[in-house]
Short mmCIF file of N, CA, C and O in Angstrom, two decimals:
data_model
loop_
_atom_site.label_atom_id
_atom_site.label_comp_id
_atom_site.label_asym_id
_atom_site.label_seq_id
_atom_site.Cartn_x
_atom_site.Cartn_y
_atom_site.Cartn_z
N UNK A 1 84.56 -8.00 5.89
CA UNK A 1 85.75 -8.63 5.37
C UNK A 1 86.91 -8.52 6.35
O UNK A 1 87.66 -9.46 6.52
N UNK A 2 87.00 -7.35 7.00
CA UNK A 2 88.07 -7.12 7.97
C UNK A 2 87.94 -8.08 9.15
O UNK A 2 88.92 -8.62 9.64
N UNK A 3 86.72 -8.30 9.63
CA UNK A 3 86.48 -9.22 10.75
C UNK A 3 86.83 -10.65 10.37
O UNK A 3 87.31 -11.40 11.20
N UNK A 4 86.56 -11.05 9.14
CA UNK A 4 86.87 -12.40 8.70
C UNK A 4 88.38 -12.62 8.70
O UNK A 4 88.87 -13.65 9.19
N UNK A 5 89.17 -11.65 8.24
CA UNK A 5 90.62 -11.77 8.26
C UNK A 5 91.14 -11.84 9.69
O UNK A 5 92.03 -12.64 10.00
N UNK A 6 90.56 -11.03 10.56
CA UNK A 6 90.98 -11.04 11.97
C UNK A 6 90.68 -12.40 12.59
O UNK A 6 91.51 -12.96 13.30
N UNK A 7 89.50 -12.94 12.32
CA UNK A 7 89.14 -14.25 12.87
C UNK A 7 90.06 -15.35 12.34
O UNK A 7 90.48 -16.24 13.08
N UNK A 8 90.38 -15.28 11.06
CA UNK A 8 91.28 -16.29 10.48
C UNK A 8 92.65 -16.21 11.13
O UNK A 8 93.25 -17.23 11.50
N UNK A 9 93.16 -15.00 11.31
CA UNK A 9 94.47 -14.82 11.94
C UNK A 9 94.44 -15.31 13.38
O UNK A 9 95.35 -16.03 13.82
N UNK A 10 93.41 -14.98 14.13
CA UNK A 10 93.30 -15.41 15.53
C UNK A 10 93.21 -16.94 15.60
O UNK A 10 93.89 -17.57 16.42
N UNK A 11 92.39 -17.56 14.75
CA UNK A 11 92.27 -19.02 14.74
C UNK A 11 93.60 -19.67 14.37
O UNK A 11 94.00 -20.68 14.94
N UNK A 12 94.29 -19.08 13.38
CA UNK A 12 95.60 -19.61 13.01
C UNK A 12 96.57 -19.54 14.18
O UNK A 12 97.29 -20.50 14.46
N UNK A 13 96.59 -18.42 14.89
CA UNK A 13 97.50 -18.27 16.04
C UNK A 13 97.15 -19.25 17.15
O UNK A 13 98.05 -19.84 17.77
N UNK A 14 95.87 -19.45 17.40
CA UNK A 14 95.46 -20.40 18.43
C UNK A 14 95.93 -21.81 18.06
O UNK A 14 96.50 -22.53 18.87
N UNK A 15 95.70 -22.22 16.80
CA UNK A 15 96.14 -23.54 16.36
C UNK A 15 97.66 -23.67 16.41
O UNK A 15 98.20 -24.70 16.79
N UNK A 16 98.34 -22.61 16.04
CA UNK A 16 99.80 -22.61 16.08
C UNK A 16 100.31 -22.85 17.49
O UNK A 16 101.16 -23.70 17.72
N UNK A 17 99.79 -22.10 18.46
CA UNK A 17 100.26 -22.24 19.83
C UNK A 17 99.85 -23.57 20.45
O UNK A 17 100.58 -24.15 21.25
N UNK A 18 98.69 -24.10 20.09
CA UNK A 18 98.30 -25.42 20.57
C UNK A 18 99.22 -26.49 20.01
O UNK A 18 99.60 -27.43 20.72
N UNK A 19 99.61 -26.37 18.75
CA UNK A 19 100.50 -27.37 18.17
C UNK A 19 101.89 -27.31 18.80
O UNK A 19 102.55 -28.33 18.93
N UNK A 20 102.33 -26.15 19.22
CA UNK A 20 103.63 -26.04 19.90
C UNK A 20 103.61 -26.80 21.20
O UNK A 20 104.53 -27.54 21.52
N UNK A 21 102.55 -26.69 21.97
CA UNK A 21 102.50 -27.39 23.24
C UNK A 21 102.48 -28.90 23.05
O UNK A 21 103.01 -29.65 23.84
N UNK A 22 101.88 -29.36 21.96
CA UNK A 22 101.87 -30.79 21.67
C UNK A 22 103.26 -31.24 21.22
O UNK A 22 103.75 -32.27 21.65
N UNK A 23 103.90 -30.49 20.38
CA UNK A 23 105.22 -30.84 19.86
C UNK A 23 106.26 -30.88 20.97
O UNK A 23 107.16 -31.69 20.96
N UNK A 24 106.13 -30.01 21.97
CA UNK A 24 107.14 -29.91 23.00
C UNK A 24 106.85 -30.75 24.24
O UNK A 24 107.38 -30.48 25.28
N UNK A 25 106.03 -31.80 24.11
CA UNK A 25 105.89 -32.75 25.21
C UNK A 25 107.26 -33.35 25.45
O UNK A 25 108.03 -33.59 24.52
N UNK A 26 107.61 -33.58 26.70
CA UNK A 26 108.99 -33.96 26.98
C UNK A 26 109.09 -34.99 28.09
O UNK A 26 108.21 -35.13 28.92
N UNK A 27 110.22 -35.67 28.07
CA UNK A 27 110.62 -36.56 29.15
C UNK A 27 111.58 -35.77 30.01
O UNK A 27 112.50 -35.14 29.49
N UNK A 28 111.37 -35.77 31.30
CA UNK A 28 112.28 -35.08 32.21
C UNK A 28 112.87 -36.07 33.19
O UNK A 28 112.43 -37.21 33.28
N UNK A 29 113.87 -35.61 33.95
CA UNK A 29 114.50 -36.52 34.91
C UNK A 29 114.79 -35.77 36.20
O UNK A 29 115.29 -34.65 36.19
N UNK A 30 114.44 -36.39 37.31
CA UNK A 30 114.79 -35.90 38.64
C UNK A 30 115.53 -37.01 39.36
O UNK A 30 115.32 -38.20 39.09
N UNK A 31 116.41 -36.64 40.30
CA UNK A 31 117.28 -37.61 40.96
C UNK A 31 117.35 -37.21 42.43
O UNK A 31 117.89 -36.16 42.75
N UNK A 32 116.82 -38.04 43.33
CA UNK A 32 116.77 -37.69 44.75
C UNK A 32 118.05 -38.12 45.46
O UNK A 32 118.07 -39.10 46.20
N UNK A 33 119.09 -37.38 45.22
CA UNK A 33 120.40 -37.73 45.77
C UNK A 33 121.14 -36.43 46.07
O UNK A 33 120.93 -35.44 45.37
N UNK A 34 121.98 -36.38 47.11
CA UNK A 34 122.72 -35.14 47.39
C UNK A 34 123.61 -34.74 46.22
O UNK A 34 124.00 -35.59 45.41
N UNK A 35 123.96 -33.48 46.14
CA UNK A 35 124.80 -32.98 45.06
C UNK A 35 126.21 -33.52 45.08
O UNK A 35 126.88 -33.59 44.06
N UNK A 36 126.71 -33.90 46.26
CA UNK A 36 128.07 -34.43 46.39
C UNK A 36 128.07 -35.57 47.41
O UNK A 36 127.47 -35.45 48.48
N UNK A 37 128.75 -36.65 47.07
CA UNK A 37 128.94 -37.77 47.99
C UNK A 37 130.44 -38.00 48.12
O UNK A 37 131.12 -38.24 47.12
N UNK A 38 130.95 -37.94 49.34
CA UNK A 38 132.36 -38.22 49.59
C UNK A 38 132.43 -39.50 50.43
O UNK A 38 132.03 -39.51 51.58
N UNK A 39 132.96 -40.56 49.82
CA UNK A 39 133.03 -41.86 50.48
C UNK A 39 134.25 -41.99 51.40
O UNK A 39 134.39 -43.00 52.08
N UNK A 40 135.14 -40.99 51.39
CA UNK A 40 136.36 -41.08 52.19
C UNK A 40 137.31 -42.10 51.61
O UNK A 40 137.45 -42.22 50.40
N UNK A 41 137.96 -42.86 52.48
CA UNK A 41 138.91 -43.88 52.03
C UNK A 41 138.18 -45.22 51.91
O UNK A 41 137.49 -45.64 52.84
N UNK A 42 138.31 -45.85 50.75
CA UNK A 42 137.67 -47.15 50.53
C UNK A 42 138.75 -48.20 50.26
O UNK A 42 139.88 -47.87 49.88
N UNK A 43 138.38 -49.47 50.45
CA UNK A 43 139.32 -50.58 50.28
C UNK A 43 138.87 -51.46 49.12
O UNK A 43 137.68 -51.65 48.90
N UNK A 44 139.83 -52.03 48.40
CA UNK A 44 139.50 -52.95 47.31
C UNK A 44 138.74 -54.17 47.82
O UNK A 44 138.88 -54.59 48.97
N UNK A 45 137.92 -54.73 46.95
CA UNK A 45 137.16 -55.97 47.19
C UNK A 45 136.13 -55.84 48.31
O UNK A 45 135.69 -56.85 48.85
N UNK A 46 135.74 -54.65 48.67
CA UNK A 46 134.70 -54.44 49.67
C UNK A 46 133.54 -53.72 48.99
O UNK A 46 133.74 -52.75 48.27
N UNK A 47 132.31 -54.21 49.25
CA UNK A 47 131.12 -53.60 48.66
C UNK A 47 130.64 -52.46 49.54
O UNK A 47 130.41 -52.64 50.74
N UNK A 48 130.51 -51.26 48.96
CA UNK A 48 130.04 -50.07 49.68
C UNK A 48 128.68 -49.66 49.13
O UNK A 48 128.50 -49.57 47.91
N UNK A 49 127.75 -49.42 50.03
CA UNK A 49 126.43 -48.91 49.66
C UNK A 49 126.55 -47.39 49.53
O UNK A 49 126.70 -46.70 50.54
N UNK A 50 126.50 -46.87 48.32
CA UNK A 50 126.63 -45.43 48.11
C UNK A 50 125.33 -44.72 48.49
O UNK A 50 125.33 -43.79 49.29
N UNK A 51 124.21 -45.16 47.91
CA UNK A 51 122.95 -44.47 48.14
C UNK A 51 121.81 -45.26 47.52
O UNK A 51 122.01 -46.01 46.58
N UNK A 52 120.60 -45.07 48.04
CA UNK A 52 119.38 -45.50 47.37
C UNK A 52 118.68 -44.23 46.94
O UNK A 52 118.33 -43.40 47.79
N UNK A 53 118.49 -44.06 45.65
CA UNK A 53 117.95 -42.80 45.13
C UNK A 53 116.74 -43.07 44.25
O UNK A 53 116.67 -44.09 43.55
N UNK A 54 115.79 -42.14 44.29
CA UNK A 54 114.66 -42.20 43.38
C UNK A 54 115.00 -41.47 42.10
O UNK A 54 115.54 -40.36 42.13
N UNK A 55 114.69 -42.09 40.97
CA UNK A 55 114.73 -41.42 39.67
C UNK A 55 113.28 -41.14 39.32
O UNK A 55 112.43 -42.03 39.40
N UNK A 56 113.00 -39.90 38.96
CA UNK A 56 111.62 -39.46 38.75
C UNK A 56 111.46 -38.95 37.32
O UNK A 56 112.28 -38.17 36.83
N UNK A 57 110.40 -39.40 36.67
CA UNK A 57 110.06 -38.86 35.35
C UNK A 57 109.31 -37.55 35.59
O UNK A 57 108.13 -37.54 35.93
N UNK A 58 110.01 -36.44 35.46
CA UNK A 58 109.42 -35.12 35.69
C UNK A 58 108.75 -34.57 34.44
O UNK A 58 108.22 -33.46 34.47
N UNK A 59 108.76 -35.34 33.36
CA UNK A 59 108.16 -34.89 32.11
C UNK A 59 106.68 -35.22 32.04
O UNK A 59 106.07 -35.65 33.03
N UNK A 60 106.13 -35.04 30.86
CA UNK A 60 104.70 -35.27 30.69
C UNK A 60 104.42 -36.41 29.70
O UNK A 60 103.32 -36.52 29.16
N UNK A 61 105.41 -37.27 29.46
CA UNK A 61 105.20 -38.45 28.64
C UNK A 61 106.04 -39.61 29.15
O UNK A 61 107.01 -39.41 29.88
N UNK A 62 105.64 -40.81 28.78
CA UNK A 62 106.35 -42.04 29.14
C UNK A 62 107.79 -41.96 28.65
O UNK A 62 108.04 -41.47 27.54
N UNK A 63 108.74 -42.42 29.47
CA UNK A 63 110.13 -42.36 29.04
C UNK A 63 110.97 -43.45 29.68
O UNK A 63 110.63 -43.99 30.73
N UNK A 64 112.08 -43.75 29.03
CA UNK A 64 113.02 -44.74 29.53
C UNK A 64 114.27 -44.06 30.04
O UNK A 64 114.64 -42.97 29.57
N UNK A 65 114.93 -44.71 31.00
CA UNK A 65 116.06 -44.12 31.71
C UNK A 65 117.19 -45.14 31.79
O UNK A 65 116.96 -46.34 31.83
N UNK A 66 118.41 -44.60 31.84
CA UNK A 66 119.59 -45.44 31.99
C UNK A 66 120.53 -44.75 32.97
O UNK A 66 120.75 -43.54 32.88
N UNK A 67 121.07 -45.53 33.90
CA UNK A 67 122.04 -45.00 34.85
C UNK A 67 123.41 -45.00 34.19
O UNK A 67 123.72 -45.88 33.39
N UNK A 68 124.24 -44.00 34.54
CA UNK A 68 125.49 -43.80 33.83
C UNK A 68 126.57 -43.26 34.77
O UNK A 68 126.27 -42.74 35.83
N UNK A 69 127.82 -43.40 34.35
CA UNK A 69 128.97 -42.81 35.03
C UNK A 69 129.66 -41.91 34.01
O UNK A 69 129.90 -42.33 32.88
N UNK A 70 129.98 -40.67 34.41
CA UNK A 70 130.69 -39.78 33.50
C UNK A 70 131.72 -38.96 34.26
O UNK A 70 131.81 -39.06 35.49
N UNK A 71 132.48 -38.14 33.54
CA UNK A 71 133.63 -37.45 34.12
C UNK A 71 133.80 -36.07 33.49
O UNK A 71 133.25 -35.79 32.43
N UNK A 72 134.62 -35.24 34.13
CA UNK A 72 135.14 -34.05 33.47
C UNK A 72 136.21 -34.50 32.49
O UNK A 72 136.93 -35.47 32.76
N UNK A 73 136.37 -33.77 31.41
CA UNK A 73 137.36 -34.17 30.41
C UNK A 73 138.78 -34.18 30.97
O UNK A 73 139.52 -35.14 30.79
N UNK A 74 139.19 -33.11 31.65
CA UNK A 74 140.56 -33.00 32.14
C UNK A 74 140.62 -32.95 33.66
O UNK A 74 141.33 -32.14 34.24
N UNK A 75 139.90 -33.83 34.32
CA UNK A 75 139.87 -33.79 35.78
C UNK A 75 141.19 -34.27 36.36
O UNK A 75 141.84 -35.14 35.81
N UNK A 76 141.61 -33.66 37.50
CA UNK A 76 142.87 -34.08 38.12
C UNK A 76 142.77 -35.44 38.82
O UNK A 76 143.77 -36.15 38.94
N UNK A 77 141.58 -35.80 39.28
CA UNK A 77 141.40 -37.09 39.96
C UNK A 77 141.35 -38.23 38.94
O UNK A 77 141.06 -38.03 37.76
N UNK A 78 141.59 -39.42 39.43
CA UNK A 78 141.44 -40.61 38.59
C UNK A 78 139.95 -40.81 38.29
O UNK A 78 139.09 -40.44 39.09
N UNK A 79 139.67 -41.43 37.16
CA UNK A 79 138.30 -41.74 36.77
C UNK A 79 137.85 -43.06 37.39
O UNK A 79 138.59 -44.05 37.33
N UNK A 80 136.68 -43.06 37.97
CA UNK A 80 136.11 -44.29 38.52
C UNK A 80 135.72 -45.19 37.34
O UNK A 80 134.89 -44.78 36.53
N UNK A 81 136.29 -46.39 37.23
CA UNK A 81 135.87 -47.27 36.13
C UNK A 81 134.37 -47.58 36.24
O UNK A 81 133.86 -47.81 37.34
N UNK A 82 133.69 -47.58 35.12
CA UNK A 82 132.24 -47.84 35.11
C UNK A 82 131.92 -49.16 35.78
O UNK A 82 130.88 -49.31 36.41
N UNK A 83 132.84 -50.13 35.67
CA UNK A 83 132.60 -51.47 36.24
C UNK A 83 132.56 -51.45 37.76
O UNK A 83 132.09 -52.41 38.37
N UNK A 84 133.08 -50.42 38.39
CA UNK A 84 133.08 -50.34 39.86
C UNK A 84 131.74 -49.86 40.41
O UNK A 84 131.48 -50.03 41.60
N UNK A 85 130.93 -49.22 39.60
CA UNK A 85 129.64 -48.70 40.05
C UNK A 85 128.56 -49.70 39.66
O UNK A 85 128.43 -50.09 38.49
N UNK A 86 127.78 -50.12 40.64
CA UNK A 86 126.72 -51.10 40.41
C UNK A 86 125.37 -50.42 40.63
O UNK A 86 125.07 -49.97 41.75
N UNK A 87 124.59 -50.32 39.56
CA UNK A 87 123.24 -49.76 39.64
C UNK A 87 122.24 -50.91 39.57
O UNK A 87 122.37 -51.80 38.73
N UNK A 88 121.25 -50.87 40.45
CA UNK A 88 120.21 -51.87 40.41
C UNK A 88 118.85 -51.20 40.58
O UNK A 88 118.56 -50.73 41.67
N UNK A 89 118.07 -51.09 39.50
CA UNK A 89 118.29 -51.53 38.13
C UNK A 89 119.14 -50.53 37.34
O UNK A 89 119.25 -49.37 37.72
N UNK A 90 119.68 -51.01 36.23
CA UNK A 90 120.51 -50.16 35.37
C UNK A 90 119.66 -49.37 34.38
O UNK A 90 119.94 -48.22 34.09
N UNK A 91 118.61 -50.01 33.84
CA UNK A 91 117.72 -49.38 32.88
C UNK A 91 116.27 -49.68 33.26
O UNK A 91 115.98 -50.77 33.75
N UNK A 92 115.37 -48.74 32.97
CA UNK A 92 113.95 -48.91 33.28
C UNK A 92 113.15 -47.82 32.60
O UNK A 92 113.72 -46.83 32.12
N UNK A 93 111.83 -47.98 32.57
CA UNK A 93 110.94 -46.99 31.96
C UNK A 93 109.91 -46.54 32.99
O UNK A 93 109.54 -47.31 33.89
N UNK A 94 109.47 -45.27 32.85
CA UNK A 94 108.54 -44.67 33.81
C UNK A 94 107.45 -43.87 33.11
O UNK A 94 107.71 -43.22 32.09
N UNK A 95 106.27 -43.91 33.69
CA UNK A 95 105.19 -43.02 33.26
C UNK A 95 105.45 -41.63 33.82
O UNK A 95 106.26 -41.47 34.75
N UNK A 96 104.75 -40.60 33.31
CA UNK A 96 104.93 -39.25 33.87
C UNK A 96 104.68 -39.24 35.38
O UNK A 96 103.75 -39.90 35.87
N UNK A 97 105.52 -38.55 36.11
CA UNK A 97 105.46 -38.41 37.57
C UNK A 97 105.68 -39.71 38.33
O UNK A 97 105.52 -39.74 39.54
N UNK A 98 106.06 -40.76 37.67
CA UNK A 98 106.37 -42.02 38.34
C UNK A 98 107.84 -42.00 38.76
O UNK A 98 108.68 -41.35 38.13
N UNK A 99 108.15 -42.74 39.84
CA UNK A 99 109.52 -42.80 40.35
C UNK A 99 109.95 -44.25 40.51
O UNK A 99 109.12 -45.14 40.70
N UNK A 100 111.26 -44.47 40.43
CA UNK A 100 111.84 -45.80 40.61
C UNK A 100 113.01 -45.68 41.58
O UNK A 100 113.86 -44.81 41.44
N UNK A 101 113.05 -46.57 42.58
CA UNK A 101 114.16 -46.60 43.53
C UNK A 101 115.33 -47.36 42.91
O UNK A 101 115.17 -48.48 42.43
N UNK A 102 116.50 -46.72 42.90
CA UNK A 102 117.71 -47.32 42.33
C UNK A 102 118.74 -47.45 43.44
O UNK A 102 119.05 -46.48 44.13
N UNK A 103 119.27 -48.65 43.61
CA UNK A 103 120.33 -48.90 44.58
C UNK A 103 121.66 -48.67 43.88
O UNK A 103 121.90 -49.20 42.78
N UNK A 104 122.55 -47.88 44.51
CA UNK A 104 123.85 -47.56 43.92
C UNK A 104 124.94 -48.04 44.86
O UNK A 104 125.00 -47.63 46.01
N UNK A 105 125.79 -48.95 44.35
CA UNK A 105 126.88 -49.51 45.14
C UNK A 105 128.21 -49.28 44.46
O UNK A 105 128.28 -49.04 43.24
N UNK A 106 129.27 -49.38 45.25
CA UNK A 106 130.65 -49.26 44.76
C UNK A 106 131.40 -50.53 45.15
O UNK A 106 131.37 -50.93 46.31
N UNK A 107 132.05 -51.15 44.19
CA UNK A 107 132.92 -52.30 44.44
C UNK A 107 134.22 -52.05 43.72
O UNK A 107 134.29 -52.11 42.49
N UNK A 108 135.27 -51.72 44.48
CA UNK A 108 136.59 -51.47 43.89
C UNK A 108 137.18 -52.83 43.52
O UNK A 108 137.49 -53.63 44.40
N UNK A 109 137.27 -53.07 42.24
CA UNK A 109 137.76 -54.34 41.74
C UNK A 109 139.20 -54.16 41.26
O UNK A 109 139.44 -53.58 40.21
N UNK A 110 140.19 -54.68 42.01
CA UNK A 110 141.58 -54.47 41.62
C UNK A 110 141.98 -55.21 40.34
O UNK A 110 143.03 -54.94 39.78
N UNK A 111 141.13 -56.12 39.85
CA UNK A 111 141.48 -56.82 38.61
C UNK A 111 141.26 -55.92 37.39
O UNK A 111 141.73 -56.24 36.30
N UNK A 112 140.54 -54.79 37.56
CA UNK A 112 140.40 -53.82 36.47
C UNK A 112 141.73 -53.08 36.36
O UNK A 112 142.16 -52.40 37.28
N UNK A 113 142.40 -53.24 35.27
CA UNK A 113 143.73 -52.66 35.09
C UNK A 113 143.63 -51.15 34.89
O UNK A 113 142.91 -50.67 34.04
N UNK A 114 144.37 -50.41 35.70
CA UNK A 114 144.44 -48.96 35.59
C UNK A 114 145.84 -48.57 35.15
O UNK A 114 146.82 -49.19 35.57
N UNK A 115 145.93 -47.54 34.32
CA UNK A 115 147.22 -47.13 33.76
C UNK A 115 148.23 -46.71 34.82
O UNK A 115 149.41 -46.98 34.70
N UNK A 116 147.77 -46.04 35.87
CA UNK A 116 148.72 -45.48 36.85
C UNK A 116 148.48 -46.01 38.26
O UNK A 116 148.61 -45.29 39.22
N UNK A 117 148.14 -47.29 38.37
CA UNK A 117 147.99 -47.91 39.67
C UNK A 117 146.63 -47.67 40.31
O UNK A 117 145.85 -46.85 39.87
N UNK A 118 146.39 -48.39 41.37
CA UNK A 118 145.10 -48.36 42.04
C UNK A 118 144.96 -47.20 43.03
O UNK A 118 143.91 -46.58 43.12
N UNK A 119 146.01 -46.90 43.76
CA UNK A 119 145.93 -45.88 44.82
C UNK A 119 145.79 -44.48 44.23
O UNK A 119 146.35 -44.17 43.18
N UNK A 120 145.02 -43.65 44.95
CA UNK A 120 144.85 -42.26 44.51
C UNK A 120 143.47 -41.73 44.85
O UNK A 120 142.68 -42.39 45.53
N UNK A 121 143.18 -40.54 44.37
CA UNK A 121 141.89 -39.88 44.55
C UNK A 121 141.06 -40.07 43.30
O UNK A 121 141.55 -39.90 42.18
N UNK A 122 139.77 -40.37 43.50
CA UNK A 122 138.87 -40.68 42.39
C UNK A 122 137.69 -39.71 42.37
O UNK A 122 137.25 -39.23 43.42
N UNK A 123 137.18 -39.50 41.14
CA UNK A 123 135.99 -38.67 40.96
C UNK A 123 135.18 -39.19 39.79
O UNK A 123 135.74 -39.63 38.78
N UNK A 124 133.86 -39.10 39.92
CA UNK A 124 132.96 -39.34 38.78
C UNK A 124 131.62 -38.70 39.07
O UNK A 124 131.31 -38.33 40.21
N UNK A 125 130.84 -38.54 38.02
CA UNK A 125 129.43 -38.16 38.16
C UNK A 125 128.62 -39.44 38.11
O UNK A 125 128.84 -40.30 37.24
N UNK A 126 127.68 -39.59 39.02
CA UNK A 126 126.70 -40.66 38.95
C UNK A 126 125.45 -40.04 38.35
O UNK A 126 124.92 -39.07 38.89
N UNK A 127 124.98 -40.58 37.23
CA UNK A 127 123.92 -39.93 36.47
C UNK A 127 122.70 -40.82 36.27
O UNK A 127 122.83 -42.03 36.09
N UNK A 128 121.55 -40.19 36.26
CA UNK A 128 120.30 -40.78 35.79
C UNK A 128 119.95 -40.01 34.52
O UNK A 128 119.82 -38.80 34.55
N UNK A 129 119.84 -40.73 33.40
CA UNK A 129 119.67 -40.06 32.10
C UNK A 129 118.44 -40.59 31.37
O UNK A 129 118.13 -41.78 31.46
N UNK A 130 117.78 -39.70 30.63
CA UNK A 130 116.75 -40.17 29.71
C UNK A 130 117.46 -40.97 28.64
O UNK A 130 118.60 -40.69 28.28
N UNK A 131 116.78 -42.00 28.14
CA UNK A 131 117.44 -42.90 27.19
C UNK A 131 116.44 -43.37 26.15
O UNK A 131 115.43 -43.99 26.49
N UNK A 132 116.72 -43.03 24.90
CA UNK A 132 115.92 -43.52 23.78
C UNK A 132 116.86 -43.88 22.64
O UNK A 132 116.87 -43.24 21.60
N UNK A 133 117.72 -44.86 22.90
CA UNK A 133 118.74 -45.26 21.95
C UNK A 133 120.03 -44.46 22.13
O UNK A 133 121.08 -44.83 21.63
N UNK A 134 119.95 -43.37 22.83
CA UNK A 134 121.10 -42.52 23.16
C UNK A 134 120.78 -41.82 24.47
O UNK A 134 119.61 -41.69 24.85
N UNK A 135 121.82 -41.39 25.19
CA UNK A 135 121.61 -40.67 26.44
C UNK A 135 121.13 -39.26 26.13
O UNK A 135 121.67 -38.58 25.27
N UNK A 136 120.11 -38.82 26.86
CA UNK A 136 119.58 -37.48 26.69
C UNK A 136 119.88 -36.63 27.90
O UNK A 136 121.00 -36.60 28.40
N UNK A 137 118.84 -35.98 28.43
CA UNK A 137 119.01 -35.15 29.62
C UNK A 137 119.39 -36.00 30.81
O UNK A 137 118.91 -37.12 30.98
N UNK A 138 120.29 -35.47 31.64
CA UNK A 138 120.77 -36.21 32.81
C UNK A 138 120.68 -35.35 34.07
O UNK A 138 120.83 -34.14 34.00
N UNK A 139 120.44 -36.01 35.19
CA UNK A 139 120.58 -35.40 36.51
C UNK A 139 121.71 -36.17 37.19
O UNK A 139 121.82 -37.40 37.03
N UNK A 140 122.57 -35.47 37.92
CA UNK A 140 123.78 -36.14 38.43
C UNK A 140 124.16 -35.67 39.81
O UNK A 140 123.72 -34.64 40.29
N UNK A 141 125.01 -36.49 40.44
CA UNK A 141 125.68 -36.13 41.68
C UNK A 141 127.17 -36.41 41.51
O UNK A 141 127.56 -37.20 40.65
N UNK A 142 127.98 -35.76 42.32
CA UNK A 142 129.44 -35.96 42.27
C UNK A 142 129.82 -37.01 43.30
O UNK A 142 129.35 -36.99 44.43
N UNK A 143 130.68 -37.94 42.89
CA UNK A 143 131.18 -38.98 43.79
C UNK A 143 132.69 -38.82 43.92
O UNK A 143 133.41 -38.76 42.91
N UNK A 144 133.16 -38.75 45.18
CA UNK A 144 134.59 -38.68 45.49
C UNK A 144 134.95 -39.81 46.43
O UNK A 144 134.17 -40.15 47.32
N UNK A 145 136.13 -40.38 46.27
CA UNK A 145 136.70 -41.28 47.25
C UNK A 145 138.19 -41.44 46.98
O UNK A 145 138.69 -41.03 45.92
N UNK A 146 138.87 -42.05 47.92
CA UNK A 146 140.31 -42.32 47.78
C UNK A 146 140.58 -43.77 48.12
O UNK A 146 139.86 -44.39 48.89
N UNK A 147 141.66 -44.30 47.54
CA UNK A 147 142.11 -45.66 47.85
C UNK A 147 143.53 -45.54 48.37
O UNK A 147 144.35 -44.86 47.80
#
């Protein structure tokens, strides 16, 4: 009787741990881009090639991705308007360990109205994020430039 209880407990634990590994299958994200990009001084109406970066599904299941621009809440620099960053492609899906090359450009468009003028120092995060109706895990780089 004691051996039967031990076997039941061991089988239960094995099934429990196997189910955890199935439940925790995940989509991951890798981004082949330097941690910081400083564009120096840029001019309005000129297209700048920021980088060509690979976005990699580092997870173990199929997943979709969306490129994004984000900021610190109280950053001293001006925020780069999302419309100035051009991702090609903007959204895509990848199998596990698959990668997609994304072209990232900057076009300072002076027709985008800014509260405190165009000139100044700018900062944003350029992000590759998992996307399933909402942004999930992200990998990012810092972008700096001045006008």
